[in-house]
C-alpha cells in the first residue's frame, strides 16, 4: 500500500529563511481588530502585510438614506475613543453647508466637550503605549479620570461611549449645574494626575529605551503618507486644523501646537502629553468664557434654526408651528440645498474630514469620511521594517489606530 | 504673496489652457475638472510648481452619477498646500464601462489605500497601481457596493430568514 504521507507545502517554504507569523486579528496586543501577516527573521521584522476591514459597516452607504440628524449616531462609531469630536465635526459640517451661524456660547461649550474628548483619546493612547512597554500602572490609574470625563458626557447627553452629543445648531439641552461641577472637579484634579502620569513615563529609562528611535518617520515621508494630527506633529510639522481652519471659535482661544522632531514612538507620546496640557488650558479658557455669559445669555444653547433643530417637546404638544417642524424633521422631509462641501476638524488622531455632496434631496447624495487612521496606517510596514517584533507592537499602539474608524 | 484661488486658476489655465475647466469656488474652495488622462500631469504640475506646492493629498474618493452618461464615475482629489494653507478640489470623470484612471500612488504614498478603497466600492480601475485589490470588503465580492445601482435593503421586507439573525 502506497499511502501518500506528504504534506503539500507552498513552493519555496523549505528554502525560505524567514518565518511567517500571523499577528491578529484578535490578538491582545493589537488593541482592536487588526491583522498583520509578518515575515520575521528571528526577532526582526522583514516585511508585513496588513489586512483591514474586519469591522466594516458600510457607513457611507447607510448615510445615503438618512436625513442629516440620523447620521450623527454613525459618526459616533468612527473613532469611538473621542466620539464627541466626530459628532461635533458632523454638526459643524452641516452648519457650514446650511450656513447656520451658531451662538458664541454654543461654540465654547462645544470646545469644552471636544477638548475633554481629546484628553480621553490621548489618555487611552498614551497609557496603552505604557501597557505595551510593560507599565500597567499608568493605564489603571488614569482610567478613573476618563471615567470622570464620561460622567460629564453623561450629564450633557445621557450616554457615555457612543455619545450622539449635540444637534445641528447646538446642544439638545443646556449644561446642568452638575455638569459644571464635575467639570470643575476635573479641572482641579486632573493636572496633578497628568503630572504623575508623566513622571511615571517621560524620564523612565525603560520606557525611553523602548520607545526612542523605534517607529520613526521623517516629516517628508509623513506628509507623503498623508499623516495628520499628533503623528504628523511628532515628525515636526506644525499642522493643526484648529489653527489652520478654525471652527467653533477656536480662534478666540490662546494655545500652542506642540511639535516633535524625530516622529518616533517617544515623540508621539510626548506630543500627545503636551497636547493634553494644552487641552486643559483650552477647556479652562472656554469655561471662563462660558461663565461670562449672564442672565438670559447664559440660557442660550442652540441656534435658532427650526428647520433642523427639534423644538421643545412641550411646544410640540401646544404650538402648531412647533408640531409642524417636529413632524418634518422626524419624517426627514426637509430638502437640502444643492452643493458640496469638504469640512475638516482636528480629531483625536488626525484630520477628520467630511465630504458631503447634496443633489437637493433629503439625504446626502454622497458622504465620504476622511478617516485619518485609515490613511496613515499604510505607513506601518515602513515604520516597523528592520525593527524588533516587540517594537512593532508599541508602534502600532502609539499610532493611535482605532479599528472602528479605520474600517468605517 | 498669499496664494489665492485666482492665481491658482491663472497658473492652471496658462499651463493647460482649455483642458482644465469647470472652475468654481463654492464654499470658498477652488474646484475644477479635467479629462481623466490628464490627472497625473495636472497633479504633478500642482506638486512641482514652487508657487503652488500642493504636496499633500488630503482625500481621494469617487462619486457615482448614474445619469451623467459617459462620466458616471467621478474621482475626486482634495489637495492641500500646507505652507500657505490652501485647499483645492480636483475631479476627473470616467465612463463606467471603461473606468480606467491613472494611479496617483507614485506621487502620493497616501493614495495607495485610498485608491484601493475607491476600487473596492466603485470599481475604478487605477492603471499602474502596485496592488489594486479589495481592501474593506471580502475578496470574493463581485460587485461594487457604493454604486447607485445597488440600493440599500428595503427595511420593510418580510422575506428575511430571521433565524440567521437570532430572532427566529
XYZ file of C-alpha atoms in Angstrom:
576
model
C 0.000 0.000 0.000
C 1.374 3.261 -1.014
C -0.073 5.935 1.169
C 0.771 9.496 0.380
C 2.089 10.957 3.622
C 3.434 14.044 2.003
C 2.050 17.355 3.140
C 1.730 19.886 0.386
C 3.755 22.930 1.313
C 3.698 26.220 -0.545
C 6.501 26.497 -3.030
C 9.763 27.731 -1.617
C 8.798 27.217 2.020
C 11.652 24.774 2.719
C 14.309 27.081 1.301
C 12.829 30.130 2.973
C 14.956 31.643 5.756
C 12.225 33.705 7.388
C 9.169 32.777 9.401
C 5.660 33.809 8.556
C 3.801 34.977 11.615
C 0.130 35.703 11.777
C -0.398 38.577 14.198
C -4.040 39.272 14.941
C -6.862 39.920 14.145
C -7.841 39.143 17.732
C -4.502 39.306 19.427
C -4.485 41.051 22.834
C -1.572 43.256 21.776
C -3.276 44.740 18.744
C -5.911 46.671 20.770
C -8.512 46.321 18.080
C -9.253 44.128 15.122
C -6.012 44.372 13.169
C -4.354 41.578 11.303
C -0.774 41.582 10.155
C 0.967 38.804 8.298
C 4.555 39.348 9.298
C 7.724 37.923 7.836
C 10.190 37.717 10.670
C 13.855 36.803 10.674
C 14.344 35.744 14.266
C 13.093 38.736 16.222
C 13.453 41.187 13.353
C 10.581 42.195 11.121
C 11.379 41.789 7.435
C 8.049 42.804 5.983
C 4.389 42.841 6.798
C 1.074 42.929 5.067
C -1.893 44.446 6.846
C -5.402 43.142 6.434
C -8.152 45.591 7.323
C -11.901 45.664 7.032
C -12.925 43.197 9.721
C -15.490 45.555 11.174
C -16.550 47.382 8.033
C -20.169 48.531 8.412
C -20.784 50.466 5.166
C -21.347 53.831 6.846
C -21.041 55.746 3.604
C -23.784 53.687 2.013
C -26.013 53.909 5.095
C -25.613 57.680 5.173
C -27.085 57.952 1.683
C -30.501 57.053 3.023
C -30.573 59.047 6.211
C -31.539 62.638 6.901
C -28.705 64.660 8.412
C -29.630 64.230 12.061
C -29.684 60.441 11.722
C -26.092 60.403 10.528
C -24.724 61.665 13.864
C -25.001 58.225 15.531
C -22.992 56.777 12.636
C -20.160 59.194 13.315
C -20.073 58.010 16.946
C -18.818 54.702 15.718
C -15.837 56.041 13.801
C -13.239 56.948 16.391
C -15.103 55.744 19.446
C -12.398 56.919 21.848
C -13.425 60.500 21.103
C -16.882 60.277 19.600
C -17.934 63.813 20.666
C -15.346 65.240 18.264
C -16.854 63.223 15.427
C -20.367 64.342 16.380
C -19.350 67.985 16.529
C -17.387 67.645 13.308
C -20.503 66.393 11.605
C -22.689 69.140 13.062
C -20.142 71.760 12.030
C -20.086 70.314 8.502
C -23.872 70.549 8.302
C -23.862 74.067 9.726
C -21.251 75.236 7.255
C -23.180 73.621 4.432
C -26.508 75.104 5.512
C -24.868 78.410 6.504
C -26.074 78.301 10.062
C -24.373 80.678 12.443
C -24.006 79.248 15.943
C -24.021 81.475 19.034
C -20.682 82.028 20.785
C -21.814 80.248 23.919
C -22.550 77.113 21.902
C -19.095 77.310 20.335
C -17.405 77.497 23.728
C -19.479 74.663 25.157
C -18.508 72.614 22.126
C -14.854 73.417 22.663
C -15.124 72.155 26.243
C -16.645 68.876 25.104
C -14.245 68.418 22.199
C -11.180 69.034 24.317
C -12.422 66.668 27.008
C -12.776 64.096 24.248
C -9.278 64.829 23.038
C -7.906 64.301 26.525
C -9.704 60.978 26.887
C -8.468 59.895 23.453
C -4.835 60.776 24.129
C -5.083 59.317 27.606
C -6.076 55.933 26.238
C -3.446 56.008 23.545
C -0.577 57.030 25.797
C -1.474 54.701 28.606
C -1.750 51.814 26.152
C 1.728 52.606 24.892
C 2.696 52.253 28.540
C 0.945 48.886 28.799
C 2.773 47.623 25.734
C 6.110 48.589 27.185
C 5.316 46.787 30.421
C 3.925 49.540 32.634
C 0.344 48.749 33.542
C 0.040 51.155 36.459
C -0.434 54.317 34.440
C -3.243 52.780 32.438
C -5.197 51.719 35.506
C -4.527 54.971 37.293
C -5.799 57.319 34.581
C -8.911 55.268 33.878
C -10.730 56.914 36.764
C -10.281 60.299 35.104
C -11.552 59.033 31.800
C -14.498 57.852 33.860
C -14.963 61.401 35.123
C -14.937 62.672 31.524
C -17.559 60.095 30.630
C -19.664 61.253 33.566
C -19.561 64.767 32.157
C -20.754 63.455 28.781
C -23.462 61.592 30.615
C -24.635 64.786 32.274
C -24.766 66.561 28.931
C -26.219 63.960 26.609
C -27.114 60.876 28.639
C -24.641 58.406 27.202
C -21.001 57.629 27.582
C -19.232 55.944 24.696
C -21.365 56.422 21.589
C -22.483 59.833 22.645
C -24.631 61.285 19.831
C -23.949 64.563 21.595
C -25.342 67.855 20.376
C -27.624 68.680 17.482
C -27.323 70.696 14.302
C -27.257 74.227 15.665
C -26.208 73.487 19.222
C -26.936 71.123 22.088
C -30.055 69.156 22.920
C -30.221 70.782 26.353
C -28.317 73.300 28.400
C -25.471 72.061 30.585
C -26.716 71.258 34.066
C -25.063 72.578 37.195
C -23.849 69.057 37.928
C -22.055 69.045 34.583
C -20.228 72.231 35.500
C -19.447 70.942 38.988
C -17.942 67.803 37.516
C -16.014 69.861 35.010
C -14.592 71.966 37.819
C -13.629 68.834 39.713
C -11.883 67.566 36.599
C -10.042 70.841 36.058
C -8.931 70.855 39.688
C -7.777 67.275 39.981
C -6.584 66.297 36.546
C -3.386 68.405 36.340
C -1.959 66.566 39.339
C -2.860 63.206 37.821
C -1.372 64.076 34.471
C 1.794 65.240 36.201
C 2.046 61.916 37.987
C 1.286 60.028 34.797
C 4.054 61.902 33.039
C 6.564 61.273 35.773
C 5.853 57.553 35.501
C 6.975 57.569 31.877
C 8.698 60.616 30.464
C 12.091 60.106 32.112
C 11.635 56.410 32.790
C 14.707 54.728 31.395
C 12.998 51.502 30.352
C 10.243 53.425 28.645
C 12.682 55.725 26.876
C 14.807 52.877 25.601
C 11.787 51.030 24.340
C 10.298 53.980 22.501
C 13.136 56.230 21.367
C 14.276 55.506 17.844
C 11.547 52.990 17.124
C 8.757 53.569 14.643
C 10.262 56.848 13.457
C 9.376 58.659 10.261
C 10.700 61.811 8.616
C 8.465 64.820 8.115
C 8.671 64.447 4.355
C 7.618 60.808 4.342
C 4.915 61.504 6.900
C 3.383 64.175 4.675
C 3.621 61.940 1.630
C 1.826 59.244 3.564
C -0.939 61.680 4.482
C -0.181 61.744 8.212
C -2.156 64.277 10.213
C -2.719 65.045 13.858
C -0.255 64.164 16.628
C 1.570 61.676 14.400
C 2.430 64.360 11.864
C 3.280 66.887 14.551
C 5.623 64.399 16.203
C 7.555 64.385 12.926
C 7.939 68.150 13.191
C 5.150 69.629 11.048
C 3.025 72.127 12.957
C -0.200 71.434 11.113
C -3.306 71.548 13.275
C -6.786 72.033 11.806
C -7.816 74.047 14.865
C -5.261 76.674 13.824
C -5.249 76.245 10.053
C -9.026 76.223 9.529
C -10.553 77.365 12.811
C -14.025 76.130 13.585
C -16.261 76.546 16.610
C -14.449 79.807 17.581
C -11.067 78.203 18.233
C -9.625 81.487 17.004
C -10.737 83.100 20.315
C -8.633 80.686 22.340
C -4.947 81.007 23.035
C -2.972 77.783 22.737
C 0.209 76.400 21.248
C 0.722 73.458 18.914
C 3.352 71.103 20.333
C 5.705 69.505 17.801
C 8.341 66.792 17.967
C 11.295 66.184 15.704
C 12.008 62.524 15.072
C 8.487 61.199 14.599
C 9.275 58.113 16.675
C 7.156 56.490 19.348
C 8.671 58.611 22.101
C 7.947 61.874 20.289
C 4.401 60.805 19.574
C 3.990 60.108 23.287
C 5.431 63.496 24.240
C 3.319 65.380 21.695
C 0.152 63.756 22.997
C 1.083 64.578 26.568
C 1.806 68.177 25.676
C -1.496 68.358 23.828
C -3.311 67.217 26.933
C -1.833 70.173 28.836
C -2.908 72.464 26.026
C -6.390 70.943 26.055
C -6.642 71.600 29.775
C -5.768 75.235 29.229
C -8.247 75.439 26.329
C -11.008 73.990 28.491
C -10.227 76.476 31.262
C -10.342 79.421 28.838
C -13.543 78.218 27.203
C -15.104 77.630 30.619
C -14.197 81.161 31.696
C -15.834 82.487 28.556
C -18.934 80.396 29.165
C -19.184 81.800 32.670
C -19.002 85.367 31.394
C -22.485 84.942 29.881
C -25.037 86.212 32.386
C -28.807 86.294 32.615
C -30.679 85.181 29.501
C -27.417 84.896 27.542
C -26.475 82.037 29.830
C -29.582 80.182 28.670
C -28.512 80.035 25.020
C -27.547 76.537 23.971
C -28.630 76.335 20.335
C -29.027 78.461 17.239
C -32.455 79.465 16.012
C -32.865 77.016 13.125
C -36.354 75.492 13.288
C -35.778 73.512 10.055
C -33.064 71.408 11.662
C -33.269 71.836 15.416
C -36.029 69.833 17.110
C -38.448 72.025 19.075
C -39.070 71.501 22.771
C -41.432 68.649 23.489
C -43.958 70.752 25.432
C -44.110 73.180 22.488
C -44.832 70.297 20.138
C -47.907 69.475 22.206
C -49.161 73.027 22.466
C -47.978 75.020 19.452
C -48.905 74.474 15.829
C -45.636 75.628 14.313
C -43.501 73.530 16.622
C -45.610 70.499 15.789
C -45.107 71.057 12.061
C -41.346 71.369 12.391
C -41.184 68.367 14.675
C -43.068 66.291 12.127
C -40.994 67.497 9.187
C -37.694 66.859 10.948
C -38.605 63.432 12.270
C -40.009 62.277 8.951
C -36.928 63.665 7.183
C -38.919 65.920 4.919
C -36.515 68.813 4.755
C -34.860 69.213 1.361
C -31.195 70.156 1.465
C -29.699 72.808 -0.786
C -27.604 71.596 -3.726
C -23.860 71.711 -3.458
C -20.833 70.089 -1.933
C -18.513 70.833 0.944
C -15.379 69.426 2.474
C -15.119 70.270 6.136
C -12.320 69.067 8.420
C -11.940 69.061 12.178
C -8.984 68.095 14.315
C -9.956 64.664 15.569
C -8.219 62.731 18.309
C -5.826 61.105 15.856
C -5.749 63.478 12.931
C -7.729 65.440 10.411
C -11.237 64.055 10.336
C -12.907 65.296 7.165
C -16.467 65.102 5.948
C -17.047 65.384 2.212
C -20.747 65.963 1.715
C -22.461 66.123 -1.675
C -26.112 67.012 -1.912
C -28.246 66.933 -5.049
C -31.096 68.787 -3.394
C -32.683 65.682 -1.888
C -33.490 64.915 1.718
C -30.417 62.812 2.326
C -26.816 63.266 1.225
C -26.176 62.147 -2.329
C -22.770 61.020 -1.182
C -20.958 61.321 2.114
C -17.311 60.428 2.403
C -15.418 60.329 5.666
C -11.749 61.195 5.557
C -10.620 58.851 8.282
C -7.135 59.780 9.450
C -6.004 56.383 10.671
C -7.099 54.603 7.510
C -4.686 56.828 5.659
C -1.685 56.728 7.955
C -1.888 53.027 8.768
C -0.446 52.471 5.280
C 2.916 53.581 6.595
C 3.033 50.824 9.205
C 5.220 48.375 7.199
C 7.747 51.142 6.630
C 7.707 52.131 10.296
C 8.431 48.657 11.658
C 10.703 47.275 8.958
C 14.010 46.086 10.378
C 12.910 46.620 13.954
C 12.161 44.126 16.690
C 8.830 42.381 16.769
C 8.112 43.742 20.245
C 8.689 47.281 18.959
C 6.153 46.677 16.208
C 3.548 46.226 18.934
C 4.479 49.526 20.567
C 4.487 51.293 17.207
C 1.025 50.029 16.457
C -0.411 51.340 19.695
C 1.428 54.641 19.522
C -0.087 55.357 16.091
C -3.479 55.544 17.828
C -5.235 53.237 15.400
C -8.928 52.833 16.055
C -10.453 49.894 14.208
C -13.894 51.491 14.065
C -12.567 54.473 12.224
C -10.184 52.540 10.028
C -12.849 50.203 8.700
C -15.727 52.703 8.677
C 2.212 86.857 -1.506
C -0.661 84.837 -0.378
C -1.760 82.062 -2.647
C -5.198 82.978 -3.986
C -7.736 80.934 -5.883
C -7.428 83.348 -8.832
C -3.690 82.820 -9.015
C -4.057 79.017 -8.980
C -6.649 79.222 -11.710
C -4.424 81.525 -13.803
C -1.476 79.168 -13.463
C -3.546 76.144 -14.432
C -5.088 77.862 -17.420
C -1.667 79.154 -18.532
C -0.287 75.617 -18.389
C -3.212 73.524 -19.622
C -5.421 76.024 -21.411
C -8.833 74.709 -22.301
C -8.060 71.276 -20.919
C -8.919 72.326 -17.381
C -12.411 73.659 -16.914
C -15.457 73.978 -14.669
C -13.741 76.261 -12.173
C -15.838 77.246 -9.200
C -15.248 78.486 -5.693
C -18.369 77.330 -3.897
C -17.877 77.376 -0.098
C -14.512 79.051 -0.601
C -12.695 76.078 -2.087
C -11.446 76.219 -5.661
C -12.628 73.203 -7.599
C -12.031 72.276 -11.196
C -12.086 69.342 -13.571
C -10.098 67.956 -16.445
C -10.113 64.969 -18.764
C -9.148 61.784 -16.947
C -5.940 61.087 -18.860
C -4.545 64.413 -17.680
C -4.937 63.697 -13.985
C -1.292 62.851 -13.309
C 0.029 65.771 -15.350
C -2.214 68.217 -13.509
C -1.336 66.863 -10.069
C 2.373 66.683 -10.899
C 2.243 70.311 -12.018
C 0.424 71.325 -8.841
C 3.016 69.397 -6.843
C 6.164 70.619 -8.606
C 5.405 74.242 -9.373
C 7.039 76.055 -6.437
C 4.464 78.832 -6.287
C 1.630 76.276 -5.996
C 3.115 73.493 -3.863
C 0.146 71.174 -3.437
C 2.189 68.414 -1.879
C -0.384 66.928 0.468
C -3.168 64.624 -0.666
C -5.920 65.056 1.895
C -8.547 62.842 0.406
C -9.351 60.737 -2.606
C -12.756 59.272 -3.263
C -15.234 58.615 -6.034
C -18.823 59.609 -6.677
C -21.306 57.807 -8.901
C -23.638 59.922 -11.065
C -25.677 57.326 -12.978
C -27.428 59.958 -15.090
C -24.227 61.541 -16.330
C -23.737 59.322 -19.381
C -20.096 58.887 -20.324
C -18.914 60.229 -16.966
C -20.803 58.083 -14.496
C -17.871 57.793 -12.114
C -16.075 60.863 -10.842
C -12.811 60.575 -8.926
C -12.343 63.494 -6.547
C -8.983 64.593 -5.154
C -8.658 67.045 -2.302
C -5.215 68.601 -2.332
C -3.693 70.821 0.298
C -0.839 73.287 0.318
C 0.181 73.056 3.964
C 2.539 76.033 3.867
C 0.002 78.525 2.503
C -2.920 76.589 3.952
C -4.942 76.478 0.746
C -7.124 73.561 -0.267
C -8.374 72.701 -3.746
C -10.661 70.057 -5.149
C -9.854 68.413 -8.438
C -12.010 65.852 -10.155
C -11.921 63.690 -13.259
C -14.886 61.868 -14.743
C -14.754 58.456 -16.320
C -17.230 56.218 -18.048
C -18.467 53.271 -16.042
C -17.755 50.931 -18.938
C -14.055 51.732 -19.082
C -13.263 53.083 -15.619
C -9.516 53.419 -16.123
C -7.800 56.272 -14.318
C -4.064 56.644 -13.777
C -2.914 55.970 -10.258
C -1.616 58.785 -8.073
C 0.186 56.379 -5.770
C 3.582 57.142 -7.322
C 3.136 60.786 -6.415
C 1.493 60.301 -3.013
C 2.006 57.171 -0.919
C -1.261 58.091 0.781
C -3.156 57.414 -2.442
C -2.363 53.706 -2.312
C -5.093 52.613 0.078
C -7.496 55.366 -0.845
C -7.399 54.109 -4.430
C -7.868 50.556 -3.243
C -10.899 51.697 -1.282
C -12.246 53.545 -4.316
C -11.716 50.450 -6.442
C -13.384 48.339 -3.794
C -16.541 50.433 -3.660
C -16.832 51.903 -7.154
C -14.735 49.678 -9.373
C -12.474 52.439 -10.625
C -9.509 50.698 -12.210
C -6.388 52.637 -11.247
C -3.898 51.936 -14.011
C -0.411 51.313 -12.669
C -1.437 50.759 -9.070
C 1.016 48.395 -7.330
C -1.576 46.308 -5.504
C -5.089 47.016 -6.706
C -7.310 44.638 -4.795
C -10.231 44.941 -2.435
C -9.447 46.385 0.965
C -12.519 46.647 3.200
C -14.807 44.114 1.519
C -14.135 40.414 1.042
C -12.081 39.397 -1.956
C -14.845 37.187 -3.327
C -17.265 40.068 -3.778
C -18.222 40.513 -7.430
C -19.916 43.899 -7.387
C -19.130 47.465 -6.338
C -21.469 48.342 -3.499
C -21.336 52.142 -3.395
C -22.553 52.499 -6.966
C -26.059 53.863 -7.112
C -27.359 50.762 -8.890
C -27.189 48.954 -5.553
C -29.988 50.324 -3.408
C -29.979 49.769 0.311
C -32.124 46.958 1.549
C -35.820 47.700 1.876
C -36.350 47.878 5.626
C -39.942 46.705 5.386
C -39.159 43.420 3.659
C -40.519 40.324 5.395
C -38.917 37.501 3.430
C -35.734 37.549 5.517
C -34.718 34.422 7.352
C -34.875 35.679 10.907
C -33.243 32.565 12.276
C -29.953 33.703 10.793
C -30.105 36.791 12.989
C -31.094 35.042 16.190
C -34.658 36.296 16.041
C -36.318 33.112 14.769
